[in-house]
Amino acid sequence: MSEEPMLSTHALTAGYGDFQALFGVDFEVRAGEVVALIGANGAGKSTLLRSILGLLSVARDMVRFRGESVGGSKPHAMVRNGIGIVPEGRRLFAGMSIEDNLRVAIDYGRKPQRGENVASLWTIERIYKLFPILRERRDQVVHNLSGGQQQMVAIGRALLTQPMVLLCDEISLGLAPKVIHEIYDVLPMIRQAGTALVLVEQDVSLAQRASDRLYCMLEGRITLTGDSNTMTREAIAEAYFGANHAVA
Ligand SMILES: Nc1ncnc2c1ncn2[C@@H]1O[C@H](COP(=O)(O)OP(=O)(O)OP(=O)(O)O)[C@@H](O)[C@H]1O
């Protein structure tokens, strides 16, 4: 694998004021890959996503996207460049309808490149094909939807910014297992459409099943990385909890 990854971080450090939350994080996603990022509460997963997206201040050369150093660019510029986000807590416009929430994203997204196949772009119609329940309820106010349906809107909205890589921050959080499966079942279709995925996930088995590669973080550092399907539970437990943790 000699080609440069689509998105990468290089010895990335970041924090909040005097508090350092990330310590030299090297992370990469290649075109078409699904990469999971796991770790306990407070490990630094959301901070890594925020740093990539420009919500926290980082040095320019700490983040590279499609061959350019982009660290510290403004979040809206990152989105226009092709990095999408499904944020923790969804951050939808609760008083607006499903369709209006989806529409808002279109103006803020990546513009198609010259020569890009327009048919491959995400449209509201394609989002409704992905999640038919959203079509049925398209005029309903988001506030009245279930948590799972709101998460579908959040994913749809992010896709309508035409991301080349989509960062998903704990999309299963607080949802019933059946709903989690419904949402995870569409991820292969998103990937097939050409969008790479980064899945921040608390559920380790789910993360492992859904991804090609997996990173584990502990206290602001990457403690394990490798192919998801060959990683042992013991290696993951040690990376997740620290070397002193006794594996059952
Ligand atoms: N806005 C903030 N101000 C100060 N410290 C913060 C802030 N957000 C996160 N932190 C701290 O940064 C560290 C990393 O937090 P982060 O939210 O990135 O972890 P996480 O792995 O995403 O955990 P979670 O699963 O709980 O979201 C933690 O010590 C956390 O307390």
PDB file of C-alpha atoms and ligand atoms in Angstrom:
ATOM      1  CA  MET A   1       0.000   0.000   0.000  1.00  0.00           C
ATOM      2  CA  SER A   2       2.239   2.799  -1.216  1.00  0.00           C
ATOM      3  CA  GLU A   3      -0.356   5.343  -2.309  1.00  0.00           C
ATOM      4  CA  GLU A   4      -1.041   8.155   0.147  1.00  0.00           C
ATOM      5  CA  PRO A   5      -4.156   7.604   2.274  1.00  0.00           C
ATOM      6  CA  MET A   6      -7.179   9.752   1.539  1.00  0.00           C
ATOM      7  CA  LEU A   7      -7.182  11.152   5.068  1.00  0.00           C
ATOM      8  CA  SER A   8      -4.422  10.950   7.650  1.00  0.00           C
ATOM      9  CA  THR A   9      -3.189  12.518  10.859  1.00  0.00           C
ATOM     10  CA  HIS A  10       0.489  12.831  11.734  1.00  0.00           C
ATOM     11  CA  ALA A  11       1.743  13.041  15.315  1.00  0.00           C
ATOM     12  CA  LEU A  12      -1.449  14.937  16.031  1.00  0.00           C
ATOM     13  CA  THR A  13      -1.665  16.650  19.400  1.00  0.00           C
ATOM     14  CA  ALA A  14      -4.720  18.586  20.548  1.00  0.00           C
ATOM     15  CA  GLY A  15      -6.564  19.598  23.680  1.00  0.00           C
ATOM     16  CA  TYR A  16      -8.820  22.021  25.453  1.00  0.00           C
ATOM     17  CA  GLY A  17      -6.986  25.013  26.874  1.00  0.00           C
ATOM     18  CA  ASP A  18      -4.210  23.686  29.109  1.00  0.00           C
ATOM     19  CA  PHE A  19      -5.583  20.161  28.987  1.00  0.00           C
ATOM     20  CA  GLN A  20      -3.871  17.939  26.415  1.00  0.00           C
ATOM     21  CA  ALA A  21      -6.295  15.280  25.174  1.00  0.00           C
ATOM     22  CA  LEU A  22      -4.365  13.757  22.234  1.00  0.00           C
ATOM     23  CA  PHE A  23      -0.697  12.753  22.192  1.00  0.00           C
ATOM     24  CA  GLY A  24       0.901  12.141  18.798  1.00  0.00           C
ATOM     25  CA  VAL A  25      -1.958  10.377  17.026  1.00  0.00           C
ATOM     26  CA  ASP A  26      -1.175   8.728  13.664  1.00  0.00           C
ATOM     27  CA  PHE A  27      -4.383   7.668  11.962  1.00  0.00           C
ATOM     28  CA  GLU A  28      -5.298   6.992   8.351  1.00  0.00           C
ATOM     29  CA  VAL A  29      -8.221   6.126   6.127  1.00  0.00           C
ATOM     30  CA  ARG A  30      -7.857   4.946   2.546  1.00  0.00           C
ATOM     31  CA  ALA A  31     -10.386   5.467  -0.224  1.00  0.00           C
ATOM     32  CA  GLY A  32     -13.271   3.036   0.150  1.00  0.00           C
ATOM     33  CA  GLU A  33     -12.208   1.787   3.582  1.00  0.00           C
ATOM     34  CA  VAL A  34     -14.338   1.380   6.687  1.00  0.00           C
ATOM     35  CA  VAL A  35     -12.232   2.166   9.742  1.00  0.00           C
ATOM     36  CA  ALA A  36     -13.489   1.794  13.306  1.00  0.00           C
ATOM     37  CA  LEU A  37     -12.214   3.856  16.207  1.00  0.00           C
ATOM     38  CA  ILE A  38     -12.897   2.362  19.622  1.00  0.00           C
ATOM     39  CA  GLY A  39     -11.938   3.240  23.180  1.00  0.00           C
ATOM     40  CA  ALA A  40     -13.488   3.856  26.572  1.00  0.00           C
ATOM     41  CA  ASN A  41     -15.227   7.089  27.599  1.00  0.00           C
ATOM     42  CA  GLY A  42     -12.761   9.946  27.507  1.00  0.00           C
ATOM     43  CA  ALA A  43     -10.162   8.081  25.409  1.00  0.00           C
ATOM     44  CA  GLY A  44     -10.109  10.912  22.870  1.00  0.00           C
ATOM     45  CA  LYS A  45     -12.176   9.560  19.970  1.00  0.00           C
ATOM     46  CA  SER A  46     -14.448  12.585  19.574  1.00  0.00           C
ATOM     47  CA  THR A  47     -11.482  14.885  20.094  1.00  0.00           C
ATOM     48  CA  LEU A  48      -9.705  13.195  17.184  1.00  0.00           C
ATOM     49  CA  LEU A  49     -12.734  13.715  14.936  1.00  0.00           C
ATOM     50  CA  ARG A  50     -13.042  17.338  16.074  1.00  0.00           C
ATOM     51  CA  SER A  51      -9.342  17.913  15.371  1.00  0.00           C
ATOM     52  CA  ILE A  52      -9.634  16.461  11.876  1.00  0.00           C
ATOM     53  CA  LEU A  53     -12.675  18.597  11.178  1.00  0.00           C
ATOM     54  CA  GLY A  54     -11.020  21.832  12.318  1.00  0.00           C
ATOM     55  CA  LEU A  55     -13.164  22.299  15.419  1.00  0.00           C
ATOM     56  CA  LEU A  56      -9.993  22.269  17.531  1.00  0.00           C
ATOM     57  CA  SER A  57      -6.805  24.041  16.711  1.00  0.00           C
ATOM     58  CA  VAL A  58      -4.069  21.830  15.224  1.00  0.00           C
ATOM     59  CA  ALA A  59      -0.967  22.493  13.113  1.00  0.00           C
ATOM     60  CA  ARG A  60      -1.396  22.421   9.342  1.00  0.00           C
ATOM     61  CA  ASP A  61       0.785  19.364   8.714  1.00  0.00           C
ATOM     62  CA  MET A  62      -0.973  17.271  11.370  1.00  0.00           C
ATOM     63  CA  VAL A  63      -3.932  16.537   9.055  1.00  0.00           C
ATOM     64  CA  ARG A  64      -3.659  15.588   5.388  1.00  0.00           C
ATOM     65  CA  PHE A  65      -6.617  15.098   3.058  1.00  0.00           C
ATOM     66  CA  ARG A  66      -6.319  14.077  -0.592  1.00  0.00           C
ATOM     67  CA  GLY A  67      -2.650  14.987  -0.816  1.00  0.00           C
ATOM     68  CA  GLU A  68      -2.778  18.352   0.963  1.00  0.00           C
ATOM     69  CA  SER A  69      -2.009  19.518   4.484  1.00  0.00           C
ATOM     70  CA  VAL A  70      -5.285  20.893   5.798  1.00  0.00           C
ATOM     71  CA  GLY A  71      -4.925  20.855   9.605  1.00  0.00           C
ATOM     72  CA  GLY A  72      -6.583  23.811  11.288  1.00  0.00           C
ATOM     73  CA  SER A  73      -8.801  24.700   8.300  1.00  0.00           C
ATOM     74  CA  LYS A  74     -12.272  25.928   9.188  1.00  0.00           C
ATOM     75  CA  PRO A  75     -14.930  23.186   9.597  1.00  0.00           C
ATOM     76  CA  HIS A  76     -17.077  24.502   6.737  1.00  0.00           C
ATOM     77  CA  ALA A  77     -14.026  24.362   4.453  1.00  0.00           C
ATOM     78  CA  MET A  78     -13.378  20.762   5.518  1.00  0.00           C
ATOM     79  CA  VAL A  79     -16.976  19.842   4.681  1.00  0.00           C
ATOM     80  CA  ARG A  80     -16.697  21.561   1.310  1.00  0.00           C
ATOM     81  CA  ASN A  81     -13.476  19.650   0.735  1.00  0.00           C
ATOM     82  CA  GLY A  82     -15.254  16.336   1.239  1.00  0.00           C
ATOM     83  CA  ILE A  83     -15.082  15.422   4.931  1.00  0.00           C
ATOM     84  CA  GLY A  84     -18.570  14.755   6.289  1.00  0.00           C
ATOM     85  CA  ILE A  85     -19.604  14.341   9.896  1.00  0.00           C
ATOM     86  CA  VAL A  86     -22.471  12.692  11.730  1.00  0.00           C
ATOM     87  CA  PRO A  87     -21.902  14.393  15.070  1.00  0.00           C
ATOM     88  CA  GLU A  88     -22.448  12.879  18.483  1.00  0.00           C
ATOM     89  CA  GLY A  89     -25.966  13.856  19.571  1.00  0.00           C
ATOM     90  CA  ARG A  90     -27.003  14.403  15.906  1.00  0.00           C
ATOM     91  CA  ARG A  91     -27.431  18.210  16.156  1.00  0.00           C
ATOM     92  CA  LEU A  92     -30.501  18.344  13.923  1.00  0.00           C
ATOM     93  CA  PHE A  93     -32.855  21.297  13.538  1.00  0.00           C
ATOM     94  CA  ALA A  94     -35.475  19.808  15.861  1.00  0.00           C
ATOM     95  CA  GLY A  95     -38.270  22.181  14.851  1.00  0.00           C
ATOM     96  CA  MET A  96     -37.862  21.578  11.125  1.00  0.00           C
ATOM     97  CA  SER A  97     -39.206  18.718   8.993  1.00  0.00           C
ATOM     98  CA  ILE A  98     -37.097  15.778   7.863  1.00  0.00           C
ATOM     99  CA  GLU A  99     -36.971  17.094   4.323  1.00  0.00           C
ATOM    100  CA  ASP A 100     -35.955  20.594   5.372  1.00  0.00           C
ATOM    101  CA  ASN A 101     -33.176  19.163   7.541  1.00  0.00           C
ATOM    102  CA  LEU A 102     -31.917  17.250   4.523  1.00  0.00           C
ATOM    103  CA  ARG A 103     -32.227  20.224   2.187  1.00  0.00           C
ATOM    104  CA  VAL A 104     -30.097  22.449   4.401  1.00  0.00           C
ATOM    105  CA  ALA A 105     -27.083  20.217   3.830  1.00  0.00           C
ATOM    106  CA  ILE A 106     -27.111  20.525   0.053  1.00  0.00           C
ATOM    107  CA  ASP A 107     -25.879  24.122   0.046  1.00  0.00           C
ATOM    108  CA  TYR A 108     -23.012  23.438   2.418  1.00  0.00           C
ATOM    109  CA  GLY A 109     -21.543  20.392   0.774  1.00  0.00           C
ATOM    110  CA  ARG A 110     -18.744  19.534  -1.594  1.00  0.00           C
ATOM    111  CA  LYS A 111     -19.329  20.701  -5.138  1.00  0.00           C
ATOM    112  CA  PRO A 112     -18.916  17.984  -7.795  1.00  0.00           C
ATOM    113  CA  GLN A 113     -15.521  17.975  -9.443  1.00  0.00           C
ATOM    114  CA  ARG A 114     -15.077  18.417 -13.163  1.00  0.00           C
ATOM    115  CA  GLY A 115     -15.656  15.047 -14.801  1.00  0.00           C
ATOM    116  CA  GLU A 116     -17.286  13.547 -11.718  1.00  0.00           C
ATOM    117  CA  ASN A 117     -20.238  11.316 -12.491  1.00  0.00           C
ATOM    118  CA  VAL A 118     -23.230  13.379 -11.377  1.00  0.00           C
ATOM    119  CA  ALA A 119     -25.304  10.196 -11.080  1.00  0.00           C
ATOM    120  CA  SER A 120     -23.036   9.106  -8.236  1.00  0.00           C
ATOM    121  CA  LEU A 121     -23.907  12.125  -6.105  1.00  0.00           C
ATOM    122  CA  TRP A 122     -26.250  11.820  -3.141  1.00  0.00           C
ATOM    123  CA  THR A 123     -29.728  13.238  -3.606  1.00  0.00           C
ATOM    124  CA  ILE A 124     -32.701  13.400  -1.246  1.00  0.00           C
ATOM    125  CA  GLU A 125     -34.289  10.678  -3.378  1.00  0.00           C
ATOM    126  CA  ARG A 126     -31.293   8.394  -2.768  1.00  0.00           C
ATOM    127  CA  ILE A 127     -31.456   9.076   0.964  1.00  0.00           C
ATOM    128  CA  TYR A 128     -35.120   8.038   0.917  1.00  0.00           C
ATOM    129  CA  LYS A 129     -34.140   4.816  -0.859  1.00  0.00           C
ATOM    130  CA  LEU A 130     -31.584   4.160   1.861  1.00  0.00           C
ATOM    131  CA  PHE A 131     -34.078   4.895   4.645  1.00  0.00           C
ATOM    132  CA  PRO A 132     -37.659   4.463   3.280  1.00  0.00           C
ATOM    133  CA  ILE A 133     -39.207   5.476   6.615  1.00  0.00           C
ATOM    134  CA  LEU A 134     -37.853   8.996   6.077  1.00  0.00           C
ATOM    135  CA  ARG A 135     -39.805   9.299   2.842  1.00  0.00           C
ATOM    136  CA  GLU A 136     -42.999   8.228   4.615  1.00  0.00           C
ATOM    137  CA  ARG A 137     -42.465  10.826   7.320  1.00  0.00           C
ATOM    138  CA  ARG A 138     -40.749  13.492   5.220  1.00  0.00           C
ATOM    139  CA  ASP A 139     -43.014  16.363   6.377  1.00  0.00           C
ATOM    140  CA  GLN A 140     -42.873  15.517  10.070  1.00  0.00           C
ATOM    141  CA  VAL A 141     -40.963  17.651  12.480  1.00  0.00           C
ATOM    142  CA  VAL A 142     -37.725  15.955  13.529  1.00  0.00           C
ATOM    143  CA  HIS A 143     -38.486  16.497  17.200  1.00  0.00           C
ATOM    144  CA  ASN A 144     -41.361  13.966  16.925  1.00  0.00           C
ATOM    145  CA  LEU A 145     -39.220  11.161  15.481  1.00  0.00           C
ATOM    146  CA  SER A 146     -37.718   8.215  17.342  1.00  0.00           C
ATOM    147  CA  GLY A 147     -33.987   8.306  18.142  1.00  0.00           C
ATOM    148  CA  GLY A 148     -33.262   5.856  15.334  1.00  0.00           C
ATOM    149  CA  GLN A 149     -35.166   7.901  12.768  1.00  0.00           C
ATOM    150  CA  GLN A 150     -33.350  11.036  13.912  1.00  0.00           C
ATOM    151  CA  GLN A 151     -30.063   9.221  13.439  1.00  0.00           C
ATOM    152  CA  MET A 152     -31.121   8.310   9.896  1.00  0.00           C
ATOM    153  CA  VAL A 153     -31.801  11.994   9.210  1.00  0.00           C
ATOM    154  CA  ALA A 154     -28.382  12.897  10.610  1.00  0.00           C
ATOM    155  CA  ILE A 155     -26.698  10.333   8.343  1.00  0.00           C
ATOM    156  CA  GLY A 156     -28.743  11.476   5.341  1.00  0.00           C
ATOM    157  CA  ARG A 157     -27.885  15.084   6.011  1.00  0.00           C
ATOM    158  CA  ALA A 158     -24.183  14.268   6.202  1.00  0.00           C
ATOM    159  CA  LEU A 159     -24.323  12.269   2.952  1.00  0.00           C
ATOM    160  CA  LEU A 160     -25.936  15.200   1.153  1.00  0.00           C
ATOM    161  CA  THR A 161     -22.737  17.171   1.720  1.00  0.00           C
ATOM    162  CA  GLN A 162     -21.213  14.629  -0.766  1.00  0.00           C
ATOM    163  CA  PRO A 163     -18.414  13.450   1.520  1.00  0.00           C
ATOM    164  CA  MET A 164     -15.500  11.347   0.276  1.00  0.00           C
ATOM    165  CA  VAL A 165     -15.020  10.259   3.855  1.00  0.00           C
ATOM    166  CA  LEU A 166     -17.768  10.282   6.474  1.00  0.00           C
ATOM    167  CA  LEU A 167     -16.891  10.537  10.167  1.00  0.00           C
ATOM    168  CA  CYS A 168     -19.627   8.936  12.316  1.00  0.00           C
ATOM    169  CA  ASP A 169     -19.505   9.722  16.031  1.00  0.00           C
ATOM    170  CA  GLU A 170     -21.255   6.982  18.015  1.00  0.00           C
ATOM    171  CA  ILE A 171     -24.225   6.512  15.717  1.00  0.00           C
ATOM    172  CA  SER A 172     -25.466   3.548  17.785  1.00  0.00           C
ATOM    173  CA  LEU A 173     -25.528   5.399  21.095  1.00  0.00           C
ATOM    174  CA  GLY A 174     -28.818   5.073  22.970  1.00  0.00           C
ATOM    175  CA  LEU A 175     -30.556   3.077  20.222  1.00  0.00           C
ATOM    176  CA  ALA A 176     -32.293  -0.300  20.539  1.00  0.00           C
ATOM    177  CA  PRO A 177     -30.347  -3.268  19.060  1.00  0.00           C
ATOM    178  CA  LYS A 178     -32.881  -3.715  16.223  1.00  0.00           C
ATOM    179  CA  VAL A 179     -32.514  -0.075  15.205  1.00  0.00           C
ATOM    180  CA  ILE A 180     -28.724  -0.248  15.435  1.00  0.00           C
ATOM    181  CA  HIS A 181     -28.818  -3.165  12.997  1.00  0.00           C
ATOM    182  CA  GLU A 182     -31.094  -1.252  10.626  1.00  0.00           C
ATOM    183  CA  ILE A 183     -28.607   1.605  10.589  1.00  0.00           C
ATOM    184  CA  TYR A 184     -25.490  -0.539  10.359  1.00  0.00           C
ATOM    185  CA  ASP A 185     -27.092  -2.520   7.521  1.00  0.00           C
ATOM    186  CA  VAL A 186     -26.963   0.529   5.241  1.00  0.00           C
ATOM    187  CA  LEU A 187     -23.268   1.234   5.842  1.00  0.00           C
ATOM    188  CA  PRO A 188     -22.109  -1.227   3.141  1.00  0.00           C
ATOM    189  CA  MET A 189     -24.319   0.642   0.646  1.00  0.00           C
ATOM    190  CA  ILE A 190     -22.721   3.939   1.602  1.00  0.00           C
ATOM    191  CA  ARG A 191     -19.306   2.414   1.175  1.00  0.00           C
ATOM    192  CA  GLN A 192     -20.295   0.887  -2.171  1.00  0.00           C
ATOM    193  CA  ALA A 193     -21.307   4.355  -3.290  1.00  0.00           C
ATOM    194  CA  GLY A 194     -17.652   5.314  -2.839  1.00  0.00           C
ATOM    195  CA  THR A 195     -17.629   6.988   0.564  1.00  0.00           C
ATOM    196  CA  ALA A 196     -15.006   5.884   3.085  1.00  0.00           C
ATOM    197  CA  LEU A 197     -16.259   5.610   6.660  1.00  0.00           C
ATOM    198  CA  VAL A 198     -14.798   6.246  10.088  1.00  0.00           C
ATOM    199  CA  LEU A 199     -16.971   4.706  12.798  1.00  0.00           C
ATOM    200  CA  VAL A 200     -16.421   5.886  16.357  1.00  0.00           C
ATOM    201  CA  GLU A 201     -18.087   3.163  18.344  1.00  0.00           C
ATOM    202  CA  GLN A 202     -18.430   2.069  21.972  1.00  0.00           C
ATOM    203  CA  ASP A 203     -19.682  -1.380  21.010  1.00  0.00           C
ATOM    204  CA  VAL A 204     -16.476  -3.227  20.231  1.00  0.00           C
ATOM    205  CA  SER A 205     -18.032  -6.294  18.546  1.00  0.00           C
ATOM    206  CA  LEU A 206     -20.158  -4.098  16.325  1.00  0.00           C
ATOM    207  CA  ALA A 207     -17.137  -1.980  15.416  1.00  0.00           C
ATOM    208  CA  GLN A 208     -15.071  -5.042  14.612  1.00  0.00           C
ATOM    209  CA  ARG A 209     -17.771  -6.617  12.426  1.00  0.00           C
ATOM    210  CA  ALA A 210     -18.518  -3.437  10.499  1.00  0.00           C
ATOM    211  CA  SER A 211     -14.951  -2.372   9.707  1.00  0.00           C
ATOM    212  CA  ASP A 212     -11.930  -3.388   7.619  1.00  0.00           C
ATOM    213  CA  ARG A 213      -9.436  -1.899  10.052  1.00  0.00           C
ATOM    214  CA  LEU A 214      -9.687  -0.866  13.626  1.00  0.00           C
ATOM    215  CA  TYR A 215      -7.899   1.607  15.881  1.00  0.00           C
ATOM    216  CA  CYS A 216      -8.132   1.499  19.654  1.00  0.00           C
ATOM    217  CA  MET A 217      -7.435   4.585  21.757  1.00  0.00           C
ATOM    218  CA  LEU A 218      -6.575   4.896  25.419  1.00  0.00           C
ATOM    219  CA  GLU A 219      -5.907   8.157  27.239  1.00  0.00           C
ATOM    220  CA  GLY A 220      -5.289  10.153  24.075  1.00  0.00           C
ATOM    221  CA  ARG A 221      -3.037   7.644  22.336  1.00  0.00           C
ATOM    222  CA  ILE A 222      -3.536   4.935  19.710  1.00  0.00           C
ATOM    223  CA  THR A 223      -2.845   1.666  21.513  1.00  0.00           C
ATOM    224  CA  LEU A 224      -3.712  -0.805  18.765  1.00  0.00           C
ATOM    225  CA  THR A 225      -4.308  -0.842  15.034  1.00  0.00           C
ATOM    226  CA  GLY A 226      -4.759  -3.637  12.517  1.00  0.00           C
ATOM    227  CA  ASP A 227      -7.162  -5.683  10.416  1.00  0.00           C
ATOM    228  CA  SER A 228     -10.479  -5.950  12.197  1.00  0.00           C
ATOM    229  CA  ASN A 229     -11.128  -9.592  11.418  1.00  0.00           C
ATOM    230  CA  THR A 230      -7.779 -10.909  12.626  1.00  0.00           C
ATOM    231  CA  MET A 231      -7.618  -8.926  15.861  1.00  0.00           C
ATOM    232  CA  THR A 232      -8.002 -11.023  18.991  1.00  0.00           C
ATOM    233  CA  ARG A 233     -10.293 -10.131  21.876  1.00  0.00           C
ATOM    234  CA  GLU A 234      -7.298 -10.278  24.208  1.00  0.00           C
ATOM    235  CA  ALA A 235      -5.326  -7.746  22.166  1.00  0.00           C
ATOM    236  CA  ILE A 236      -8.345  -5.451  22.024  1.00  0.00           C
ATOM    237  CA  ALA A 237      -9.013  -5.748  25.768  1.00  0.00           C
ATOM    238  CA  GLU A 238      -5.413  -4.889  26.573  1.00  0.00           C
ATOM    239  CA  ALA A 239      -5.408  -1.896  24.220  1.00  0.00           C
ATOM    240  CA  TYR A 240      -8.818  -0.740  25.469  1.00  0.00           C
ATOM    241  CA  PHE A 241      -8.214  -0.972  29.200  1.00  0.00           C
ATOM    242  CA  GLY A 242      -4.401  -0.829  29.430  1.00  0.00           C
ATOM    243  CA  ALA A 243      -1.757  -3.480  29.963  1.00  0.00           C
ATOM    244  CA  ASN A 244      -2.594  -3.936  33.652  1.00  0.00           C
ATOM    245  CA  HIS A 245      -6.109  -5.041  32.897  1.00  0.00           C
ATOM    246  CA  ALA A 246      -6.679  -8.735  33.615  1.00  0.00           C
ATOM    247  CA  VAL A 247      -8.413 -10.382  30.673  1.00  0.00           C
ATOM    248  CA  ALA A 248     -11.226 -12.662  31.821  1.00  0.00           C
TER     249      ALA A 248
HETATM  250  N1  LIG B   1     -15.037  20.548  25.700  1.00  0.00           N
HETATM  251  C1  LIG B   1     -14.114  19.974  26.480  1.00  0.00           C
HETATM  252  N2  LIG B   1     -13.428  20.705  27.386  1.00  0.00           N
HETATM  253  C2  LIG B   1     -12.476  20.127  28.161  1.00  0.00           C
HETATM  254  N3  LIG B   1     -12.135  18.829  28.114  1.00  0.00           N
HETATM  255  C3  LIG B   1     -12.800  18.064  27.248  1.00  0.00           C
HETATM  256  C4  LIG B   1     -13.825  18.579  26.383  1.00  0.00           C
HETATM  257  N4  LIG B   1     -14.300  17.567  25.613  1.00  0.00           N
HETATM  258  C5  LIG B   1     -13.615  16.470  25.992  1.00  0.00           C
HETATM  259  N5  LIG B   1     -12.720  16.762  26.965  1.00  0.00           N
HETATM  260  C6  LIG B   1     -11.779  15.840  27.596  1.00  0.00           C
HETATM  261  O1  LIG B   1     -10.935  15.321  26.592  1.00  0.00           O
HETATM  262  C7  LIG B   1     -10.694  13.929  26.812  1.00  0.00           C
HETATM  263  C8  LIG B   1     -11.119  13.154  25.576  1.00  0.00           C
HETATM  264  O2  LIG B   1     -12.544  13.269  25.465  1.00  0.00           O
HETATM  265  P1  LIG B   1     -13.353  12.752  24.196  1.00  0.00           P
HETATM  266  O3  LIG B   1     -14.732  13.312  24.280  1.00  0.00           O
HETATM  267  O4  LIG B   1     -12.567  12.985  22.972  1.00  0.00           O
HETATM  268  O5  LIG B   1     -13.382  11.187  24.486  1.00  0.00           O
HETATM  269  P2  LIG B   1     -14.196  10.060  23.750  1.00  0.00           P
HETATM  270  O6  LIG B   1     -13.250   8.941  23.545  1.00  0.00           O
HETATM  271  O7  LIG B   1     -14.883  10.604  22.569  1.00  0.00           O
HETATM  272  O8  LIG B   1     -15.240   9.649  24.871  1.00  0.00           O
HETATM  273  P3  LIG B   1     -16.833   9.532  24.827  1.00  0.00           P
HETATM  274  O9  LIG B   1     -17.077   8.153  24.377  1.00  0.00           O
HETATM  275  O10 LIG B   1     -17.189   9.749  26.261  1.00  0.00           O
HETATM  276  O11 LIG B   1     -17.372  10.588  23.912  1.00  0.00           O
HETATM  277  C9  LIG B   1     -11.439  13.548  28.086  1.00  0.00           C
HETATM  278  O12 LIG B   1     -10.549  13.608  29.163  1.00  0.00           O
HETATM  279  C10 LIG B   1     -12.502  14.631  28.193  1.00  0.00           C
HETATM  280  O13 LIG B   1     -12.855  14.861  29.547  1.00  0.00           O
END
